[in-house]
CSV table of C-alpha atoms in Angstrom, one decimal:
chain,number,residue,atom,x,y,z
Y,1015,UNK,CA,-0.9,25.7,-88.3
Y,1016,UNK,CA,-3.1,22.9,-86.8
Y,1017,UNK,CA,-2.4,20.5,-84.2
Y,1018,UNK,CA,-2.4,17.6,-85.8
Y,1019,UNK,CA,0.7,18.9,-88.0
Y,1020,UNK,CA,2.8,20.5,-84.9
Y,1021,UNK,CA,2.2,17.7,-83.5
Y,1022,UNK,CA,4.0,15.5,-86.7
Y,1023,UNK,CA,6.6,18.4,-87.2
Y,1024,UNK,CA,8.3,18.4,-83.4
Y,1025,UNK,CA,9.3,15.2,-83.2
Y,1026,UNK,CA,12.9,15.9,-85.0
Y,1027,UNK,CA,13.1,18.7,-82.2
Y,1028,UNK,CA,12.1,16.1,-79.5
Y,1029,UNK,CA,14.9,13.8,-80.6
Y,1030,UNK,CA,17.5,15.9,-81.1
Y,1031,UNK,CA,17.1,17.1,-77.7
Y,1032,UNK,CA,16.5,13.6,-76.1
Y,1033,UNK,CA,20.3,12.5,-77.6
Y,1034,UNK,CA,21.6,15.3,-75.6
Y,1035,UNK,CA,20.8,14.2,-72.7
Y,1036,UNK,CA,23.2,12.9,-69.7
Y,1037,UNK,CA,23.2,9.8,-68.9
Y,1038,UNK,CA,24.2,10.2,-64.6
Y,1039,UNK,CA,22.2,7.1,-63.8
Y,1040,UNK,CA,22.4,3.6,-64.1
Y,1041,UNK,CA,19.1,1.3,-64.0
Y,1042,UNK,CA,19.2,-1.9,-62.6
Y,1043,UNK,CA,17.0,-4.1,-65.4
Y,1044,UNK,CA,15.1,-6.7,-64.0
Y,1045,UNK,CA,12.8,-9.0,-66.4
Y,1046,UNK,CA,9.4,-10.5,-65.4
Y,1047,UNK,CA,8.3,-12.6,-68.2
Y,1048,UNK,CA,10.3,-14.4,-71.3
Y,1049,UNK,CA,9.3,-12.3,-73.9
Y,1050,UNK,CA,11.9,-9.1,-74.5
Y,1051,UNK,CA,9.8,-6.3,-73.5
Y,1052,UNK,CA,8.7,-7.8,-70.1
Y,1053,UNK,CA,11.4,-5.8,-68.1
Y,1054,UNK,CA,11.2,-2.8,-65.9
Y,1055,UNK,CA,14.2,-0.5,-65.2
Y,1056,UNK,CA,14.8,0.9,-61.3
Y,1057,UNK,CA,16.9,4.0,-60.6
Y,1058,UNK,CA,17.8,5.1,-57.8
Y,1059,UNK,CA,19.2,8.5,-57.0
Y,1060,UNK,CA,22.3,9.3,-55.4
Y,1061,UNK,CA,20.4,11.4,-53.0
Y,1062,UNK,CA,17.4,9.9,-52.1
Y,1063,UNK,CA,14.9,13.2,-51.0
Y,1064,UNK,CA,11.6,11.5,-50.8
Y,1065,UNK,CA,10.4,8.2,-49.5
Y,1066,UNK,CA,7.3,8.2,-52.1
Y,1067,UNK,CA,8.7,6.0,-54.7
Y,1068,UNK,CA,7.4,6.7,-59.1
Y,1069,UNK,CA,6.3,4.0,-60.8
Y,1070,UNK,CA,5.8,4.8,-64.7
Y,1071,UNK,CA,4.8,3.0,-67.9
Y,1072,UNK,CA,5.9,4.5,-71.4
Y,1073,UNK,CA,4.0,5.7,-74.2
Y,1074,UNK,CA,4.1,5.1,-77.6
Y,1075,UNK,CA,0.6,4.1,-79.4
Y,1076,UNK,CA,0.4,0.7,-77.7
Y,1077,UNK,CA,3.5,-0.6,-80.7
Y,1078,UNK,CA,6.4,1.3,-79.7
Y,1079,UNK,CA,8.8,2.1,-77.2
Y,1080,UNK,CA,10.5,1.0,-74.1
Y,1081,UNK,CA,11.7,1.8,-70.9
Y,1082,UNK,CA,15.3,1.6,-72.4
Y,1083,UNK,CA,14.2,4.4,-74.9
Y,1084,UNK,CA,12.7,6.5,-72.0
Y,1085,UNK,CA,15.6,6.6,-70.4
Y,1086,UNK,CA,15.5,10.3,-70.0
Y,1087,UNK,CA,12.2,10.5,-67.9
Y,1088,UNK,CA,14.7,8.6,-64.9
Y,1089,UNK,CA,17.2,10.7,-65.4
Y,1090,UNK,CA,15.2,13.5,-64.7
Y,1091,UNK,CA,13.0,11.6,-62.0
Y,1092,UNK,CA,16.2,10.7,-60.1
Y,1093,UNK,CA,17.6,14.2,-60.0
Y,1094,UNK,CA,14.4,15.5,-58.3
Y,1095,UNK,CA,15.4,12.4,-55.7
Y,1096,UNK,CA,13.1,10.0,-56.3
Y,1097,UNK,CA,13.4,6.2,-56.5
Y,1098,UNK,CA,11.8,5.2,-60.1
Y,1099,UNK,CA,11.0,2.3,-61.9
Y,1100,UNK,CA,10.1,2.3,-65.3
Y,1101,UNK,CA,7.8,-0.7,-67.1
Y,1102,UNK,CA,7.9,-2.6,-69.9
Y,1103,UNK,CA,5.1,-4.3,-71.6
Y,1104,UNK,CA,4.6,-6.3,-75.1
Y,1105,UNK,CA,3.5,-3.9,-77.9
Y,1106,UNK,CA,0.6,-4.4,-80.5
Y,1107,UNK,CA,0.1,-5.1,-83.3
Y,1108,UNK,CA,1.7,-8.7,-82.6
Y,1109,UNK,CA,0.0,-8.8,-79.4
Y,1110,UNK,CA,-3.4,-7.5,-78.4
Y,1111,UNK,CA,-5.0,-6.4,-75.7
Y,1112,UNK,CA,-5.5,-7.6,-73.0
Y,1113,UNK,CA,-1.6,-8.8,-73.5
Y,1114,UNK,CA,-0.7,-4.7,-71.7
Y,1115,UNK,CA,-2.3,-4.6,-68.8
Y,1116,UNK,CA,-1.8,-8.5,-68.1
Y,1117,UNK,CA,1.8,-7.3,-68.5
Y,1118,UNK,CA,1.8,-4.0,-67.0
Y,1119,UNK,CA,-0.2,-5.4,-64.0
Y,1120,UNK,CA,2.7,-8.1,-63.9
Y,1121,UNK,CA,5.4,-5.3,-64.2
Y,1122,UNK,CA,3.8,-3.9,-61.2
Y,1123,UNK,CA,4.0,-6.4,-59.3
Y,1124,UNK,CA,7.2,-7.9,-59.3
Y,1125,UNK,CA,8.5,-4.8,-59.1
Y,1126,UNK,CA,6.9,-4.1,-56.1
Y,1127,UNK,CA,8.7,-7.6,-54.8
Y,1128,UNK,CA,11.9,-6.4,-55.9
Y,1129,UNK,CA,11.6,-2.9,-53.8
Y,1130,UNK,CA,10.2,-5.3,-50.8
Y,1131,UNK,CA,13.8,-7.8,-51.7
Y,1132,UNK,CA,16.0,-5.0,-51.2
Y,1133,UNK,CA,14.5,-3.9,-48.1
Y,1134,UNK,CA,12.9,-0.2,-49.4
Y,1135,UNK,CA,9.5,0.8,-48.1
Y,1136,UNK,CA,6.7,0.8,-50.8
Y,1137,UNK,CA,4.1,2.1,-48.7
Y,1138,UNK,CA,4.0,5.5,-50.7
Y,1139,UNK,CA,3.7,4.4,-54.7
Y,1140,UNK,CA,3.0,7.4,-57.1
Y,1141,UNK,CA,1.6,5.6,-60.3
Y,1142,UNK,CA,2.2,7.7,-63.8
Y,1143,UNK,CA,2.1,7.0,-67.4
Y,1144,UNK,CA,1.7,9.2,-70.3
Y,1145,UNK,CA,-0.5,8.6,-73.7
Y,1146,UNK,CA,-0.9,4.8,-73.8
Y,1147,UNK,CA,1.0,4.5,-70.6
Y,1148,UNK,CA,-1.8,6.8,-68.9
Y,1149,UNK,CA,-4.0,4.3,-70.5
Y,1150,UNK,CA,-2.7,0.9,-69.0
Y,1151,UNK,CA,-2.0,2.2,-65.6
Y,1152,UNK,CA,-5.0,4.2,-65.3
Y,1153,UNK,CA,-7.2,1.0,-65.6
Y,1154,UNK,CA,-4.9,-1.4,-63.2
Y,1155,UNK,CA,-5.3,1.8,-60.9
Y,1156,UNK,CA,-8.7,2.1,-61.3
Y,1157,UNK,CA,-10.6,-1.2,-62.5
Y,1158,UNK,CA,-11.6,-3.6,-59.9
Y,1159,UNK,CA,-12.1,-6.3,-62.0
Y,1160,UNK,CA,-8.4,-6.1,-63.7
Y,1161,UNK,CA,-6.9,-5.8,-59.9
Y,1162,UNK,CA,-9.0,-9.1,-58.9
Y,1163,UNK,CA,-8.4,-10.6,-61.9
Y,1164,UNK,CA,-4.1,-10.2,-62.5
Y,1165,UNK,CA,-3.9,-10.0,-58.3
Y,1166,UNK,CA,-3.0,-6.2,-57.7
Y,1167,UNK,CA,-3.0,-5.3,-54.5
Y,1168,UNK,CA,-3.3,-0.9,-55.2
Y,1169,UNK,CA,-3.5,0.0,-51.2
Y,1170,UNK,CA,-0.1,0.9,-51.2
Y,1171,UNK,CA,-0.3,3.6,-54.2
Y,1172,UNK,CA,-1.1,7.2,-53.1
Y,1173,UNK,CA,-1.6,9.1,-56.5
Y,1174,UNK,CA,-1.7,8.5,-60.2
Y,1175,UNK,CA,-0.8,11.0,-62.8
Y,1176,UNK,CA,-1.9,10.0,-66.6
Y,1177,UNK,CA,-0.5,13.0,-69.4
Y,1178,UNK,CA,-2.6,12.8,-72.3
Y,1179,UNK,CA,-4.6,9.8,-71.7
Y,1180,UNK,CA,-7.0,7.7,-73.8
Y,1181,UNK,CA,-9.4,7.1,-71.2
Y,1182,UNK,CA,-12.6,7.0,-73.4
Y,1183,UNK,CA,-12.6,6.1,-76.8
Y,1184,UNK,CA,-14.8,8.6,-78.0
Y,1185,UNK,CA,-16.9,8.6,-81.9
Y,1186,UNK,CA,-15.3,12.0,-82.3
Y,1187,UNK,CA,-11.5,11.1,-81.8
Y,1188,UNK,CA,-9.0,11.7,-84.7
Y,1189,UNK,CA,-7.8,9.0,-87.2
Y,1190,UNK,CA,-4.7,8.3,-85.7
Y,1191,UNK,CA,-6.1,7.1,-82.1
Y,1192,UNK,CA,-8.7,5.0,-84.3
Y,1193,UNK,CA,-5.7,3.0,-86.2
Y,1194,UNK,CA,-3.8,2.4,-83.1
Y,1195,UNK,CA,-7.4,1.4,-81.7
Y,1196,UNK,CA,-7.6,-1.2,-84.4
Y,1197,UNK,CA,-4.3,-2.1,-83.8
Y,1198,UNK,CA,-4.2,-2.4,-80.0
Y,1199,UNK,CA,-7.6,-4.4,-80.1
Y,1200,UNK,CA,-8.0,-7.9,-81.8
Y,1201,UNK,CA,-11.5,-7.8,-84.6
Y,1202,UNK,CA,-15.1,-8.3,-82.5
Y,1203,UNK,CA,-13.1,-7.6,-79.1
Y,1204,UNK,CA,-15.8,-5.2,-76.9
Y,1205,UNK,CA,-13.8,-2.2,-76.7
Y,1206,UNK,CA,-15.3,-1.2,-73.1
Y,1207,UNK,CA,-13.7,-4.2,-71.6
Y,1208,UNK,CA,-10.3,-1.8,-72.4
Y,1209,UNK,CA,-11.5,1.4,-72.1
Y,1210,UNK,CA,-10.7,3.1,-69.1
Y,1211,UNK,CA,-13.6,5.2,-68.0
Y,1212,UNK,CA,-16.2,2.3,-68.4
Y,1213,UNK,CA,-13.7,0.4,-66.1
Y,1214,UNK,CA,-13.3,2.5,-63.5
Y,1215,UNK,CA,-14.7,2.0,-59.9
Y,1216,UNK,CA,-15.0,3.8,-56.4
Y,1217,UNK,CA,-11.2,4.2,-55.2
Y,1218,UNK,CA,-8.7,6.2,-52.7
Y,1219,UNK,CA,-6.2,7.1,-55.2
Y,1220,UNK,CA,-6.3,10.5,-56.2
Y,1221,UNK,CA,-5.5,11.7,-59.8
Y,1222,UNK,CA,-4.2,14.0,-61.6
Y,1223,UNK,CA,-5.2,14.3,-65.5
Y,1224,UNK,CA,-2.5,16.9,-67.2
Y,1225,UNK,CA,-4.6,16.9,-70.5
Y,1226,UNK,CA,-3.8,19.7,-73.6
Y,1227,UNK,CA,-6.1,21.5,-75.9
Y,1228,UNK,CA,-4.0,21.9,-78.7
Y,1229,UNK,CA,-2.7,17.7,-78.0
Y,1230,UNK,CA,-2.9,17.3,-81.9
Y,1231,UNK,CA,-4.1,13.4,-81.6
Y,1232,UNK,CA,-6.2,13.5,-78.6
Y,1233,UNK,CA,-9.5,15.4,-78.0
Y,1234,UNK,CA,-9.5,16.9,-74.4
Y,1235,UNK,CA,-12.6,15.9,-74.2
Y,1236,UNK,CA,-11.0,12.7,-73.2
Y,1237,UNK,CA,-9.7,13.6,-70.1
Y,1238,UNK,CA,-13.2,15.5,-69.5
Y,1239,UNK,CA,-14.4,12.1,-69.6
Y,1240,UNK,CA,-12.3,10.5,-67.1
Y,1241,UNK,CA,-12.5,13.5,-64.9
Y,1242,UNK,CA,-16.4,13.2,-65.4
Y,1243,UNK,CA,-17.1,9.7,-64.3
Y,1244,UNK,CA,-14.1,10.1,-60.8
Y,1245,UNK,CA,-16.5,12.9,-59.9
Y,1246,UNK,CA,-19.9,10.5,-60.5
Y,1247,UNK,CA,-18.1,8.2,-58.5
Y,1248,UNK,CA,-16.6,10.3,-55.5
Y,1249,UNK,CA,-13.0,10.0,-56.5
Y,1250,UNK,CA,-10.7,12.6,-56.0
Y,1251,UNK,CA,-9.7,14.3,-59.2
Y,1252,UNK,CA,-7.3,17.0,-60.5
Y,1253,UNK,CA,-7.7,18.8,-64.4
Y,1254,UNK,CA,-4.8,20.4,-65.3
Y,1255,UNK,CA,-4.5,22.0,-68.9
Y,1256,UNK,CA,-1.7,22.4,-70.1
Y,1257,UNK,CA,-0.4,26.4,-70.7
Y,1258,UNK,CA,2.8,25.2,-71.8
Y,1259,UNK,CA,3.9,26.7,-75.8
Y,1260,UNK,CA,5.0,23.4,-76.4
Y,1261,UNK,CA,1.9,21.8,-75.9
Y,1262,UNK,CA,1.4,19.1,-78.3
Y,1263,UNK,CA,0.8,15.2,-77.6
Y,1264,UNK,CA,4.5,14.2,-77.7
Y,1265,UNK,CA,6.1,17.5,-75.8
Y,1266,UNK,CA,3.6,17.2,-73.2
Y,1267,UNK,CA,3.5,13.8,-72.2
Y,1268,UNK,CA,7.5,12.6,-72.2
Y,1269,UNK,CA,9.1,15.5,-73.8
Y,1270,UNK,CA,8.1,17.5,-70.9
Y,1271,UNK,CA,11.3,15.2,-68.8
Y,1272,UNK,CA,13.7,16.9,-70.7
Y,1273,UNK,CA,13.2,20.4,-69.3
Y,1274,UNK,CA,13.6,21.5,-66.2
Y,1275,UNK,CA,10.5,22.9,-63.7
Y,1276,UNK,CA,11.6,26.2,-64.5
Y,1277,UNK,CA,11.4,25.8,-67.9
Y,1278,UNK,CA,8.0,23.9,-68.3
Y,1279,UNK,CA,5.1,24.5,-66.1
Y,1280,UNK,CA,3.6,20.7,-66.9
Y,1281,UNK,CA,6.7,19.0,-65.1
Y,1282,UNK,CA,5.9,21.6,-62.5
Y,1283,UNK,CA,3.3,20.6,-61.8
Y,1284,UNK,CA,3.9,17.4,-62.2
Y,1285,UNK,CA,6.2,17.2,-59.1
Y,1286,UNK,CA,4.2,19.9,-57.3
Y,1287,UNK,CA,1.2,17.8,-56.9
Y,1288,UNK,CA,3.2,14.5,-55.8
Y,1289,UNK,CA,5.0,16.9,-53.0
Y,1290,UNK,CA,1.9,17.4,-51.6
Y,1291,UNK,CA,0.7,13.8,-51.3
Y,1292,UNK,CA,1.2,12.1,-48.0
């Protein structure tokens, strides 16, 4: 069986399971703009075990999701004992790009304000996104110009993590990144100006790419991409492939919050690697 179609036939199994699970935190919801989808969640955990605090930005092809329907990835962020904050952005195809990361730079910022208003230290921000998530927040992370540009000030974040990024938007890439491409990205619009590894610059913020070869939408070569130009550049860079069975796009990327560390090596390594940042 290809990827492509595990890919298509596990998302009944990803549902299913994401229905199940509990519900043992409450997010505050705080909006930033008038539109519905500018809002970020924050959870904090009844135990608080680190003072590095996850901020995260949802998947979905650039047109779907929220941080209400990723609910799941706090509820498993908070029980490891992190504070997390989850951001909303408008979707495409009503609005194109740049509409995201004007948003998702936005998102970031006030919610940085709101951790300052309540008097928690933001010194040590952990920045992660999967699929288009990875996407957005690898280029405010990354991109000069978009930080100068929307007024991000990135000293204060000490790692990203981006699960099965887009970071280059490569000839060879299947048909279903190509129409969400189309989608995401108003006609004549120079591609490069959103494309992650043609934005990037020299940074501090280590990263860590957890990238699959069996993905099913994405070609790895993607993240080889990404991984190529940090390198070029001097930035500190982490390749992890994934050695999970359930390795396809949507498994790897969210579904991977819905099992425990024991059970998946990818969430593993997922906290592993922001343990070790100081």
């Amino acid at each position: 069986m290809n990827d492509s179609l595990r890919e298509s036939l596990s998302y009944f199994g990803l549902y299913r399971k994401m229905f199940r699970i509990r519900k043992k935190y409450i997010p505050e919801k705080v909006s930033y703009g008038r539109d519905r989808e500018q809002y970020f969640l924050y959870y904090e955990p009844d135990e608080i075990l680190s003072d590095k605090i996850i901020v995260w930005t949802h998947g979905g092809g650039w047109n779907a999701g929220n941080p209400k329907f990723f609910d799941y990835v706090g509820q498993c962020v908070c029980g490891q004992g992190y504070r997390f904050v989850s951001l909303g952005y408008r979707l495409s195809p009503k609005y194109k790009y740049p509409c995201q990361i004007k948003d998702v730079c936005e998102a970031f910022n006030s919610a940085v304000r709101y951790l300052k208003e309540k008097g928690i230290d933001v010194s040590k921000i952990i920045v992660a996104g999967p699929s288009a998530g990875a996407h957005l927040t690898s280029i405010m992370c990354y991109s000069r110009k978009v930080q100068k540009k929307y007024g991000v000030d990135v000293s204060n974040v000490i790692g990203f993590i981006g699960s099965g990024g887009p970071y280059s938007f490569r000839e060879d890439q299947g048909l279903a990144l190509k129409l969400l491409l189309g989608q995401l990205f108003r006609k004549g619009y120079d591609r490069r100006k959103g494309e992650p590894v043609a934005l990037m610059g020299k940074s501090h913020i280590p990263m860590l790419l957890i990238q699959s070869r069996h993905d099913g939408l994405l070609e790895y070569a993607c993240a080889e991409d990404f991984a190529a130009r940090a390198e070029e550049l001097g930035n500190v860079c982490e390749l992890y492939s994934v050695t999970d069975e359930k390795n396809t796009h949507s498994w790897y990327t969210a579904g991977m919050f819905m099992e425990t560390r024991e059970e998946n090596k990818g969430l593993d390594k997922f906290f592993s690697w922001i343990e070790e940042k100081e």
